[in-house]
Tab-separated table of C-alpha atoms in Angstrom:
chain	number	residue	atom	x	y	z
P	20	UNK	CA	7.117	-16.260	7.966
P	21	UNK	CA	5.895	-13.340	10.155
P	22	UNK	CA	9.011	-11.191	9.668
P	23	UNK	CA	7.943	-11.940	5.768
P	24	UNK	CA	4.381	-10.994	6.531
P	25	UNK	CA	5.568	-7.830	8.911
P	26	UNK	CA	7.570	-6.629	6.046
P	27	UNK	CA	4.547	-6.554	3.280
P	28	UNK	CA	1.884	-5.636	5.820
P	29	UNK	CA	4.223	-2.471	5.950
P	30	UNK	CA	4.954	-2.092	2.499
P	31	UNK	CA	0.740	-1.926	2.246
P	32	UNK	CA	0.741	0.484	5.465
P	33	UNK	CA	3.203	2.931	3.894
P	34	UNK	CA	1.378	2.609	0.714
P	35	UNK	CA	-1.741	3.935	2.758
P	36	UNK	CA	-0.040	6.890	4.220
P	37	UNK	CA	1.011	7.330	0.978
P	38	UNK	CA	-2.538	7.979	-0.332
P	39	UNK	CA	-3.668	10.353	2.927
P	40	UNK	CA	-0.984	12.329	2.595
P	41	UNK	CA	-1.959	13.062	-1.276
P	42	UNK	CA	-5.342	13.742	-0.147
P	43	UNK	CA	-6.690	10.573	-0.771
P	44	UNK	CA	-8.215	7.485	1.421
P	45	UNK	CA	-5.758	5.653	3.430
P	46	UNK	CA	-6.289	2.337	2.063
P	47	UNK	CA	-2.972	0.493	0.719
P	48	UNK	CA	-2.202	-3.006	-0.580
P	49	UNK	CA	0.278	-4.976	-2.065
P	50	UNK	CA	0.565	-7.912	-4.193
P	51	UNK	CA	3.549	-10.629	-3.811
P	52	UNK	CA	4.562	-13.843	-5.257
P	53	UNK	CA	7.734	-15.857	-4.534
P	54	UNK	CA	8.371	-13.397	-1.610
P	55	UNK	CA	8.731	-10.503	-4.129
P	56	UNK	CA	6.232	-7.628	-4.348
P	57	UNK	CA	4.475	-7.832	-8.256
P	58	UNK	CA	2.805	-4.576	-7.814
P	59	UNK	CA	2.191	-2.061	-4.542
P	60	UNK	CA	-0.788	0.381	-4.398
P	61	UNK	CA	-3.180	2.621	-2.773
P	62	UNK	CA	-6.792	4.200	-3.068
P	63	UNK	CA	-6.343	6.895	-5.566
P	64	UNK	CA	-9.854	7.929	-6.223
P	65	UNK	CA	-9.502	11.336	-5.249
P	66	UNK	CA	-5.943	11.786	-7.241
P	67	UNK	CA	-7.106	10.474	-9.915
P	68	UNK	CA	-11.145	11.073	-10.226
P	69	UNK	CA	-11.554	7.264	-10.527
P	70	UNK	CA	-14.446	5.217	-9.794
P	71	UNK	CA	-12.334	1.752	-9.542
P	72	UNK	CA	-9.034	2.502	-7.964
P	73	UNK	CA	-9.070	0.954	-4.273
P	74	UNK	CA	-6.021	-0.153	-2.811
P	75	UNK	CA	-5.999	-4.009	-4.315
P	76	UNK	CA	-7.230	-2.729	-7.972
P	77	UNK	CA	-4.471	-0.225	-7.670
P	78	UNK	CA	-1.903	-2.695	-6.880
P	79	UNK	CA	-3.262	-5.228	-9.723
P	80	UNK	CA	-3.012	-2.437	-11.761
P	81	UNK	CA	0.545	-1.417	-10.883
P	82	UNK	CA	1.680	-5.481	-11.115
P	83	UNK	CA	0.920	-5.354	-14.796
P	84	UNK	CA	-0.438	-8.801	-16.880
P	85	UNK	CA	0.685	-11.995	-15.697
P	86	UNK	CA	-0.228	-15.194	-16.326
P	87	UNK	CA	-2.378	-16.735	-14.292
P	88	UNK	CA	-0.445	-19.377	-12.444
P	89	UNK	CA	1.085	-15.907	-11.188
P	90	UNK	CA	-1.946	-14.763	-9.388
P	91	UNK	CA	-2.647	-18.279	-8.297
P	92	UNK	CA	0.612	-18.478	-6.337
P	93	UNK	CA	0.122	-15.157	-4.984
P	94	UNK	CA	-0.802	-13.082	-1.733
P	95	UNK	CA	-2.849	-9.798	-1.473
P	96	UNK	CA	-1.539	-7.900	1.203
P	97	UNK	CA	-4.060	-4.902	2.406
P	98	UNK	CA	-4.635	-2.561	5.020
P	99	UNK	CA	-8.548	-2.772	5.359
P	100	UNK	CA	-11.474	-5.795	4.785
P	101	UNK	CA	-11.355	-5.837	1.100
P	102	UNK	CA	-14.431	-4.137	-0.170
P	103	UNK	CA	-16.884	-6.100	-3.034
P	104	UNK	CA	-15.550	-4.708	-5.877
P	105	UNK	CA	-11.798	-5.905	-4.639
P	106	UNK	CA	-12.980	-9.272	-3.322
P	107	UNK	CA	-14.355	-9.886	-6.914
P	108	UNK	CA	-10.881	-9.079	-8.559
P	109	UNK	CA	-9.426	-10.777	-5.860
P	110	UNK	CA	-11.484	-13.735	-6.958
P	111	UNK	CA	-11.065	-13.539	-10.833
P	112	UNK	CA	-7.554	-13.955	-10.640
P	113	UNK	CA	-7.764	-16.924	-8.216
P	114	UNK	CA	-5.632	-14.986	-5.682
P	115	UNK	CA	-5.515	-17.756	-2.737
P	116	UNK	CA	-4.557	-15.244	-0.072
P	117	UNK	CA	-5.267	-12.371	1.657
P	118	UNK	CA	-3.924	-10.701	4.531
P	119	UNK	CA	-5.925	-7.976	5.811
P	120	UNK	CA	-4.694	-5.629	8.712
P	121	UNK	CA	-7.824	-4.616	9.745
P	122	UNK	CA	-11.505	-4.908	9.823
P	123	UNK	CA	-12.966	-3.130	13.043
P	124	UNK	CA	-13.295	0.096	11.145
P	125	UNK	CA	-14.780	-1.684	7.946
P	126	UNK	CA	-15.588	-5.362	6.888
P	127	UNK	CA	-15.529	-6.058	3.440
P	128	UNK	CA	-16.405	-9.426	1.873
P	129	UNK	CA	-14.595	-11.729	4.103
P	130	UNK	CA	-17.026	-14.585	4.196
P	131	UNK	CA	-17.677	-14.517	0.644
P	132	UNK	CA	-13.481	-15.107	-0.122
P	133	UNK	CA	-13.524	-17.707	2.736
P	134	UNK	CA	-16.499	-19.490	1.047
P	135	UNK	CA	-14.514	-19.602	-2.091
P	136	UNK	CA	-11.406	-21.298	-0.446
P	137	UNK	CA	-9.230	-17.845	-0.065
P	138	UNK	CA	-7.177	-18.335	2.703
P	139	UNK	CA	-8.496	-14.939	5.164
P	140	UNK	CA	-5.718	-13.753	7.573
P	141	UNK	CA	-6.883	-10.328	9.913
P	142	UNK	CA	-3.869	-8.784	11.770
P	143	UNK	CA	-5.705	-6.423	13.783
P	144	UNK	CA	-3.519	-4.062	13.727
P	145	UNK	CA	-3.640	-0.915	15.834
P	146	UNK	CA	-1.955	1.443	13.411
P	147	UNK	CA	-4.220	0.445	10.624
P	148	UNK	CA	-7.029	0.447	12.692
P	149	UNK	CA	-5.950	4.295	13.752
P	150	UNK	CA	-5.476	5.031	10.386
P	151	UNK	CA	-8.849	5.012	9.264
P	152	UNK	CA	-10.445	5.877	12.501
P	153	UNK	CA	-8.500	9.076	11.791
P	154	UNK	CA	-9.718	9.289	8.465
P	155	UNK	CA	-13.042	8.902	9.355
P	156	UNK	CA	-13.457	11.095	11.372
P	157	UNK	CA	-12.067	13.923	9.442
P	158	UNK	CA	-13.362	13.118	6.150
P	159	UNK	CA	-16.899	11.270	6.743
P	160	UNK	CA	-18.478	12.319	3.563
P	161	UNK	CA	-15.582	11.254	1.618
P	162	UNK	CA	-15.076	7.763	3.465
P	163	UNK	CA	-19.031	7.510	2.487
P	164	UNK	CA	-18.171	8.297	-1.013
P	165	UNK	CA	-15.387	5.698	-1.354
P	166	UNK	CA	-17.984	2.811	0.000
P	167	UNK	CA	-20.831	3.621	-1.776
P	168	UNK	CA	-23.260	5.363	1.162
């Protein structure tokens, strides 16, 4: 299972760098079911001039309708602690999972998804955790933006 994991968690990660190197926040995630990725995505506020499109909403977005055993039998791979707006579509669709690789930089809504029986996994992993620390520290109003400060 953690070669599985690795893979996704990298899928999210290159989604991420993705985003930076458009200009946007390095946040990525990635959606899978049956060990197949439904939908892969990344914060594309800034590309887009959205208010709503994080990482997770992004990949929803991207994975299209399903029904929703789908989502039920499903895992939300993302780079950073899944912020309130994403832990609330992460709830709606009964997603049971969520594998985070970081949330030293930024914690979302963890306890809330624990307290509504979402399995929480945090990787702690370094390059995510550089990621944003990067990203931070270049762009501090626009990290402030994307968080709601």
């Amino acid at each position: 299972m953690g070669l599985v994991m690795d893979e996704f968690m990298k899928a999210a990660i290159d989604e991420a760098r993705a985003g930076r190197a458009e200009g946007g926040i390095p946040i990525g995630a990635v959606l899978v079911h049956d060990g197949q990725i439904l939908g892969q995505g990344h914060n594309r506020r800034v590309q887009m001039g959205s208010a709503i499109r994080h990482g997770e909403t992004d990949a929803l977005e991207r994975a299209g309708r399903h029904p929703a055993s789908v989502y039920q039998n499903s895992v939300m791979y993302t780079t950073l602690s899944p912020c309130s707006m994403c832990t609330g579509a992460i709830l709606l669709y009964g997603i049971p999972k969520v594998v985070i690789g970081e949330n030293k930089t930024f914690i979302g809504e963890e306890a809330l998804l624990a307290e509504r029986g979402v399995e929480v996994v945090v990787l702690n992993d370094q390059s995510c955790v550089q990621m944003m620390q990067d990203f931070i520290r270049d762009e501090p109003n626009l990290w402030n933006e994307d968080i709601g400060v």
